[in-house]
Amino acid sequence: MENTRVEDLRNILKEKGIQPSYHRLKILKYLMENKVHPTVDMIYRGLSAEIPTLSKTTIYNTLNLFAEKGLVAVLTIGERETRYDINVQPHAHFKCESCGRVYDLWDVKLDVSGAVPEGFEISRVELYIKGICANCRKGS
Amino acid sequence: MENTRVEDLRNILKEKGIQPSYHRLKILKYLMENKVHPTVDMIYRGLSAEIPTLSKTTIYNTLNLFAEKGLVAVLTIGERETRYDINVQPHAHFKCESCGRVYDLWDVKLDVSGAVPEGFEISRVELYIKGICANCRKGS
DNA sequence: ATGGCTTCTTGTATTAAATACAAAGTTAAA
DNA sequence: TTTAACTTTGTATTTAATACAAGAAGCCAT
């Protein structure tokens, strides 16, 4: 949960050069209020009550646009699902193999300088850690 | 290219508790001689000349078995393709966004101790770096 | 406002990766 | 040799994602 006044949402989109249409605002709002790194399907199910006519294609279009403009980060941590993170600051992710939840990790010391050979140019770094979360360990 | 005598291949499978069937040996051999982190489709195309009756399902079955037994690592570096790495020693990967090639990176200093909260249990760490490789930079 | 242009959204069709599953084939063991 | 267990195959199915054309909505100038 967060400050999601429509005016703020509009400005976020405008700053990235994205026209603030109704659906785009709703999807952005959803991402900011549901920071669980949702899949397209989760967003669809979350919004279709409020917007019954919403099409999945619109969500795909919108997220691809957001990703292009650097407004969301694309996570391929799951084998068969693309997830979207509204927080584009560099950080790592932990996926629990029991409950499937994806957690943000901010305390990873990662030094990629000198990681790639001479002449290679880095544009993005993705660090995925998998295992069992504390919740699921307690449960079992 | 590498030492891929059939006897060695048999032993590798046996050590992991995998019955060394004809197809499994062929797929293992392919992985050891083509260390490009191939997709299922690449393996299929690479082997179907030699084994015309080979089914893709067999490759899926075999790779899932290999992964279960810890003989290959599963890479989800691409958005829409699963790749397989016969080298299961911990190392990072670089994917060139121009030519699509996946390179091994052995010089990354990565310290994940203290990265996850109390009570979390780590089973795997995947580090993906994306950008443009030296080859493609020269080309353009 | 009205018409016309651009942009956005929708829905259907399509592609492609991956799995399910039952039948056929093969191997190993009794 | 017969039986049981395992492996492979092929078809059908599922599902994520894209393509694309038609429709809807917003925007601008006259």
Short mmCIF file of C-alpha atoms (C1' of nucleotides) in Angstrom, two decimals:
data_model
loop_
_atom_site.label_atom_id
_atom_site.label_comp_id
_atom_site.label_asym_id
_atom_site.label_seq_id
_atom_site.Cartn_x
_atom_site.Cartn_y
_atom_site.Cartn_z
CA MET A 1 0.00 0.00 0.00
CA GLU A 2 1.22 3.41 -0.85
CA ASN A 3 0.38 6.88 -2.01
CA THR A 4 -1.54 6.28 -5.19
CA ARG A 5 -3.33 9.55 -5.86
CA VAL A 6 -4.35 9.69 -9.48
CA GLU A 7 -2.37 12.89 -9.96
CA ASP A 8 0.83 11.15 -8.84
CA LEU A 9 0.16 8.20 -11.13
CA ARG A 10 -0.39 10.55 -14.07
CA ASN A 11 2.93 12.25 -13.36
CA ILE A 12 4.81 8.99 -13.13
CA LEU A 13 3.58 7.99 -16.57
CA LYS A 14 4.15 11.42 -18.09
CA GLU A 15 7.72 11.54 -16.82
CA LYS A 16 8.38 8.32 -18.71
CA GLY A 17 6.72 9.61 -21.84
CA ILE A 18 3.67 7.37 -21.51
CA GLN A 19 0.17 8.66 -22.22
CA PRO A 20 -1.83 8.25 -19.01
CA SER A 21 -4.83 6.35 -20.30
CA TYR A 22 -7.46 4.91 -17.98
CA HIS A 23 -6.19 1.34 -18.20
CA ARG A 24 -2.56 2.29 -17.87
CA LEU A 25 -3.33 4.22 -14.71
CA LYS A 26 -5.24 1.28 -13.28
CA ILE A 27 -2.46 -1.18 -14.06
CA LEU A 28 0.17 1.15 -12.61
CA LYS A 29 -1.96 1.58 -9.50
CA TYR A 30 -2.29 -2.16 -9.17
CA LEU A 31 1.47 -2.65 -9.42
CA MET A 32 2.10 -0.02 -6.76
CA GLU A 33 -0.48 -1.38 -4.35
CA ASN A 34 0.34 -5.06 -4.88
CA LYS A 35 4.08 -5.39 -4.67
CA VAL A 36 4.11 -9.16 -5.02
CA HIS A 37 5.79 -9.16 -8.44
CA PRO A 38 2.56 -10.24 -10.10
CA THR A 39 2.17 -12.14 -13.33
CA VAL A 40 -0.09 -10.95 -16.13
CA ASP A 41 -2.71 -13.37 -14.95
CA MET A 42 -2.63 -12.08 -11.38
CA ILE A 43 -3.09 -8.52 -12.62
CA TYR A 44 -5.93 -9.63 -14.86
CA ARG A 45 -7.76 -11.38 -12.05
CA GLY A 46 -7.09 -8.50 -9.69
CA LEU A 47 -8.51 -5.87 -12.00
CA SER A 48 -11.27 -7.61 -13.94
CA ALA A 49 -13.75 -7.20 -11.09
CA GLU A 50 -13.32 -3.45 -11.28
CA ILE A 51 -12.92 -3.33 -15.08
CA PRO A 52 -15.06 -6.17 -16.48
CA THR A 53 -14.23 -5.37 -20.10
CA LEU A 54 -10.48 -5.48 -19.51
CA SER A 55 -8.60 -7.59 -22.01
CA LYS A 56 -5.47 -9.58 -21.27
CA THR A 57 -3.92 -8.25 -24.45
CA THR A 58 -4.15 -4.76 -22.98
CA ILE A 59 -2.20 -5.91 -19.95
CA TYR A 60 0.47 -7.48 -22.13
CA ASN A 61 0.66 -4.32 -24.24
CA THR A 62 0.84 -2.09 -21.21
CA LEU A 63 3.50 -4.09 -19.39
CA ASN A 64 5.63 -4.33 -22.50
CA LEU A 65 5.35 -0.58 -22.86
CA PHE A 66 6.19 -0.02 -19.19
CA ALA A 67 9.21 -2.31 -19.50
CA GLU A 68 10.43 -0.53 -22.63
CA LYS A 69 10.21 2.81 -20.90
CA GLY A 70 11.98 1.51 -17.82
CA LEU A 71 8.99 1.77 -15.52
CA VAL A 72 8.92 -1.90 -14.53
CA ALA A 73 11.53 -4.62 -14.33
CA VAL A 74 10.84 -7.97 -15.96
CA LEU A 75 11.59 -11.01 -13.79
CA THR A 76 12.09 -14.47 -15.25
CA ILE A 77 12.68 -16.13 -11.90
CA GLY A 78 9.98 -18.71 -12.49
CA GLU A 79 10.39 -21.39 -15.08
CA ARG A 80 7.11 -20.71 -16.75
CA GLU A 81 5.95 -17.26 -15.72
CA THR A 82 7.04 -13.73 -16.33
CA ARG A 83 6.67 -11.41 -13.38
CA TYR A 84 6.76 -7.64 -13.18
CA ASP A 85 8.37 -5.48 -10.51
CA ILE A 86 7.41 -1.83 -10.16
CA ASN A 87 10.62 -1.25 -8.20
CA VAL A 88 13.38 -0.83 -10.76
CA GLN A 89 16.15 -0.06 -8.27
CA PRO A 90 18.76 -2.84 -8.53
CA HIS A 91 17.99 -5.58 -6.08
CA ALA A 92 17.84 -9.35 -5.90
CA HIS A 93 14.88 -11.71 -5.57
CA PHE A 94 14.16 -14.83 -3.59
CA LYS A 95 11.58 -17.33 -4.77
CA CYS A 96 10.19 -19.83 -2.31
CA GLU A 97 9.91 -23.18 -4.04
CA SER A 98 7.16 -24.21 -1.65
CA CYS A 99 4.67 -21.35 -1.68
CA GLY A 100 5.89 -19.66 -4.84
CA ARG A 101 6.12 -16.23 -3.26
CA VAL A 102 8.82 -13.85 -4.53
CA TYR A 103 10.61 -11.70 -1.96
CA ASP A 104 12.78 -8.64 -2.50
CA LEU A 105 16.35 -8.87 -1.25
CA TRP A 106 18.20 -5.62 -0.62
CA ASP A 107 21.20 -6.87 1.33
CA VAL A 108 23.16 -8.67 -1.35
CA LYS A 109 26.71 -7.55 -1.90
CA LEU A 110 27.15 -7.93 -5.63
CA ASP A 111 30.17 -6.73 -7.54
CA VAL A 112 29.94 -7.32 -11.27
CA SER A 113 32.82 -5.05 -12.22
CA GLY A 114 35.36 -7.28 -13.91
CA ALA A 115 32.78 -10.03 -14.24
CA VAL A 116 32.50 -9.82 -17.99
CA PRO A 117 35.32 -10.05 -20.55
CA GLU A 118 36.90 -7.02 -22.21
CA GLY A 119 34.53 -5.37 -24.66
CA PHE A 120 31.31 -6.71 -23.14
CA GLU A 121 28.70 -4.12 -22.25
CA ILE A 122 26.34 -4.72 -19.33
CA SER A 123 22.80 -3.43 -19.46
CA ARG A 124 21.03 -5.42 -16.77
CA VAL A 125 21.85 -7.70 -13.83
CA GLU A 126 19.39 -10.20 -12.40
CA LEU A 127 20.08 -12.21 -9.28
CA TYR A 128 17.65 -14.94 -8.34
CA ILE A 129 17.92 -17.01 -5.19
CA LYS A 130 15.68 -19.99 -4.68
CA GLY A 131 14.88 -22.05 -1.63
CA ILE A 132 12.34 -22.25 1.18
CA CYS A 133 11.08 -19.20 3.02
CA ALA A 134 10.80 -18.97 6.79
CA ASN A 135 7.02 -19.22 6.67
CA CYS A 136 7.04 -22.50 4.81
CA ARG A 137 9.82 -23.96 6.96
CA LYS A 138 7.78 -23.33 10.07
CA GLY A 139 4.68 -24.82 8.48
CA SER A 140 6.19 -28.14 7.59
CA MET B 1 34.61 -30.78 -27.45
CA GLU B 2 35.73 -33.11 -24.78
CA ASN B 3 36.43 -36.64 -23.76
CA THR B 4 33.14 -38.35 -24.50
CA ARG B 5 33.97 -42.04 -24.57
CA VAL B 6 30.83 -44.04 -24.09
CA GLU B 7 32.23 -45.71 -21.01
CA ASP B 8 32.73 -42.35 -19.33
CA LEU B 9 29.24 -41.26 -20.24
CA ARG B 10 27.82 -44.47 -18.77
CA ASN B 11 29.68 -43.86 -15.55
CA ILE B 12 28.50 -40.30 -15.27
CA LEU B 13 24.89 -41.45 -15.52
CA LYS B 14 25.37 -44.40 -13.20
CA GLU B 15 26.97 -42.22 -10.53
CA LYS B 16 23.83 -40.10 -10.53
CA GLY B 17 21.58 -43.15 -10.36
CA ILE B 18 20.35 -42.81 -13.94
CA GLN B 19 19.95 -45.85 -16.19
CA PRO B 20 22.23 -45.31 -19.19
CA SER B 21 19.82 -45.83 -22.02
CA TYR B 22 20.76 -45.14 -25.62
CA HIS B 23 18.96 -41.82 -25.84
CA ARG B 24 20.17 -40.60 -22.49
CA LEU B 25 23.74 -41.28 -23.50
CA LYS B 26 23.26 -39.41 -26.75
CA ILE B 27 21.71 -36.42 -25.06
CA LEU B 28 24.44 -36.34 -22.42
CA LYS B 29 27.07 -36.56 -25.15
CA TYR B 30 25.42 -33.69 -27.00
CA LEU B 31 25.43 -31.53 -23.88
CA MET B 32 29.11 -32.24 -23.25
CA GLU B 33 30.17 -31.53 -26.81
CA ASN B 34 27.97 -28.48 -27.33
CA LYS B 35 28.43 -26.25 -24.32
CA VAL B 36 26.27 -23.46 -25.63
CA HIS B 37 23.51 -23.92 -23.00
CA PRO B 38 21.17 -25.34 -25.61
CA THR B 39 17.39 -25.29 -25.56
CA VAL B 40 15.32 -28.43 -26.06
CA ASP B 41 14.78 -27.42 -29.64
CA MET B 42 18.49 -27.02 -30.31
CA ILE B 43 19.17 -30.49 -28.92
CA TYR B 44 16.35 -31.90 -30.99
CA ARG B 45 17.65 -30.39 -34.19
CA GLY B 46 21.19 -31.38 -33.34
CA LEU B 47 20.36 -35.03 -32.75
CA SER B 48 17.49 -35.80 -35.09
CA ALA B 49 19.83 -36.29 -38.07
CA GLU B 50 21.60 -39.06 -36.18
CA ILE B 51 18.47 -40.38 -34.47
CA PRO B 52 15.57 -39.80 -36.90
CA THR B 53 12.99 -41.39 -34.62
CA LEU B 54 13.87 -39.18 -31.67
CA SER B 55 10.89 -37.56 -30.01
CA LYS B 56 10.93 -34.16 -28.35
CA THR B 57 9.09 -35.61 -25.41
CA THR B 58 12.05 -37.86 -24.78
CA ILE B 59 14.31 -34.84 -24.61
CA TYR B 60 11.98 -33.14 -22.16
CA ASN B 61 11.79 -36.29 -20.06
CA THR B 62 15.53 -36.77 -20.11
CA LEU B 63 16.40 -33.20 -19.25
CA ASN B 64 13.88 -33.12 -16.42
CA LEU B 65 15.43 -36.31 -15.09
CA PHE B 66 18.95 -34.92 -15.44
CA ALA B 67 17.92 -31.75 -13.63
CA GLU B 68 16.27 -33.71 -10.82
CA LYS B 69 19.40 -35.74 -10.31
CA GLY B 70 21.62 -32.68 -10.38
CA LEU B 71 23.34 -33.52 -13.63
CA VAL B 72 22.34 -30.33 -15.43
CA ALA B 73 21.45 -26.82 -14.31
CA VAL B 74 18.30 -25.18 -15.62
CA LEU B 75 18.72 -21.63 -16.88
CA THR B 76 15.80 -19.25 -17.28
CA ILE B 77 17.89 -16.37 -18.57
CA GLY B 78 15.78 -15.94 -21.67
CA GLU B 79 12.25 -14.65 -21.45
CA ARG B 80 10.74 -17.49 -23.38
CA GLU B 81 13.24 -20.33 -23.45
CA THR B 82 14.64 -22.77 -20.96
CA ARG B 83 18.28 -23.62 -21.40
CA TYR B 84 20.35 -26.43 -19.94
CA ASP B 85 23.92 -26.28 -18.66
CA ILE B 86 25.94 -29.46 -18.21
CA ASN B 87 28.29 -27.55 -15.93
CA VAL B 88 26.66 -27.46 -12.51
CA GLN B 89 29.50 -25.72 -10.71
CA PRO B 90 28.18 -22.37 -9.43
CA HIS B 91 28.83 -19.69 -12.00
CA ALA B 92 27.06 -16.76 -13.62
CA HIS B 93 25.80 -16.28 -17.17
CA PHE B 94 25.85 -13.47 -19.67
CA LYS B 95 23.28 -13.27 -22.43
CA CYS B 96 23.97 -11.09 -25.42
CA GLU B 97 20.77 -9.27 -26.35
CA SER B 98 21.94 -8.94 -29.93
CA CYS B 99 23.08 -12.42 -30.98
CA GLY B 100 21.36 -14.36 -28.19
CA ARG B 101 24.46 -16.29 -27.21
CA VAL B 102 24.90 -17.26 -23.55
CA TYR B 103 28.39 -17.04 -22.08
CA ASP B 104 29.73 -18.54 -18.86
CA LEU B 105 31.11 -16.10 -16.30
CA TRP B 106 33.50 -17.45 -13.70
CA ASP B 107 34.91 -14.24 -12.30
CA VAL B 108 31.94 -12.89 -10.37
CA LYS B 109 32.45 -12.23 -6.70
CA LEU B 110 29.11 -13.13 -5.21
CA ASP B 111 28.46 -13.29 -1.50
CA VAL B 112 24.93 -14.35 -0.63
CA SER B 113 25.59 -15.01 3.04
CA GLY B 114 23.33 -12.66 4.92
CA ALA B 115 21.38 -11.94 1.78
CA VAL B 116 18.23 -13.68 2.92
CA PRO B 117 16.26 -13.06 6.14
CA GLU B 118 16.53 -15.23 9.22
CA GLY B 119 14.99 -18.64 8.67
CA PHE B 120 15.23 -18.66 4.89
CA GLU B 121 16.97 -21.63 3.33
CA ILE B 122 18.89 -21.24 0.07
CA SER B 123 19.00 -24.07 -2.43
CA ARG B 124 20.11 -22.37 -5.64
CA VAL B 125 21.57 -19.07 -6.81
CA GLU B 126 21.25 -17.82 -10.38
CA LEU B 127 23.00 -14.71 -11.62
CA TYR B 128 22.14 -13.44 -15.07
CA ILE B 129 23.84 -10.50 -16.73
CA LYS B 130 22.52 -9.11 -19.97
CA GLY B 131 23.98 -6.74 -22.49
CA ILE B 132 25.98 -6.77 -25.72
CA CYS B 133 28.94 -9.07 -26.26
CA ALA B 134 32.27 -7.96 -27.71
CA ASN B 135 31.60 -9.68 -31.01
CA CYS B 136 28.35 -7.84 -31.60
CA ARG B 137 29.78 -4.50 -30.51
CA LYS B 138 32.51 -4.79 -33.10
CA GLY B 139 30.02 -5.81 -35.76
CA SER B 140 27.76 -2.79 -35.45
"C1'" DA C 1 -19.33 21.42 -31.76
"C1'" DT C 2 -17.90 18.50 -36.31
"C1'" DG C 3 -15.10 15.94 -38.82
"C1'" DG C 4 -10.75 13.64 -39.24
"C1'" DC C 5 -6.50 11.77 -37.39
"C1'" DT C 6 -4.06 9.32 -34.05
"C1'" DT C 7 -3.82 6.44 -30.29
"C1'" DC C 8 -5.70 2.75 -27.30
"C1'" DT C 9 -8.31 -1.30 -26.47
"C1'" DT C 10 -10.46 -5.50 -27.63
"C1'" DG C 11 -11.18 -10.22 -29.24
"C1'" DT C 12 -10.08 -13.81 -32.09
"C1'" DA C 13 -6.63 -16.49 -34.15
"C1'" DT C 14 -2.11 -18.18 -33.99
"C1'" DT C 15 2.40 -19.70 -32.30
"C1'" DA C 16 5.25 -22.29 -29.46
"C1'" DA C 17 6.96 -24.37 -24.99
"C1'" DA C 18 5.84 -27.74 -21.98
"C1'" DT C 19 3.13 -31.46 -19.98
"C1'" DA C 20 -0.25 -35.55 -19.78
"C1'" DC C 21 -1.07 -39.89 -20.97
"C1'" DA C 22 -1.72 -44.21 -23.06
"C1'" DA C 23 0.23 -47.39 -26.34
"C1'" DA C 24 4.23 -49.53 -28.13
"C1'" DG C 25 8.88 -50.92 -27.58
"C1'" DT C 26 12.86 -52.36 -24.91
"C1'" DT C 27 15.52 -54.13 -21.16
"C1'" DA C 28 16.38 -56.82 -17.12
"C1'" DA C 29 15.35 -60.32 -14.02
"C1'" DA C 30 13.25 -64.49 -12.40
"C1'" DT D 1 10.84 -67.76 -21.80
"C1'" DT D 2 7.82 -65.20 -19.36
"C1'" DT D 3 6.91 -61.40 -16.61
"C1'" DA D 4 7.56 -57.06 -14.75
"C1'" DA D 5 9.67 -52.65 -14.90
"C1'" DC D 6 11.35 -49.07 -17.42
"C1'" DT D 7 11.83 -46.13 -21.66
"C1'" DT D 8 10.26 -44.01 -25.77
"C1'" DT D 9 6.88 -42.33 -28.83
"C1'" DG D 10 3.05 -39.62 -30.65
"C1'" DT D 11 -1.04 -37.35 -30.09
"C1'" DA D 12 -3.73 -34.30 -27.47
"C1'" DT D 13 -3.89 -30.66 -24.31
"C1'" DT D 14 -2.58 -26.63 -21.70
"C1'" DT D 15 -0.99 -22.13 -21.33
"C1'" DA D 16 1.93 -17.83 -22.08
"C1'" DA D 17 2.58 -14.68 -25.41
"C1'" DT D 18 2.09 -12.39 -29.84
"C1'" DA D 19 -0.25 -10.84 -34.36
"C1'" DC D 20 -3.56 -8.40 -36.29
"C1'" DA D 21 -7.67 -6.16 -37.73
"C1'" DA D 22 -11.80 -3.95 -36.17
"C1'" DG D 23 -13.87 -0.93 -32.96
"C1'" DA D 24 -13.69 2.80 -29.41
"C1'" DA D 25 -11.93 6.80 -27.43
"C1'" DG D 26 -9.36 10.91 -27.21
"C1'" DC D 27 -7.34 15.08 -29.49
"C1'" DC D 28 -6.86 18.85 -32.68
"C1'" DA D 29 -7.94 22.24 -36.21
"C1'" DT D 30 -11.13 24.35 -38.74
#
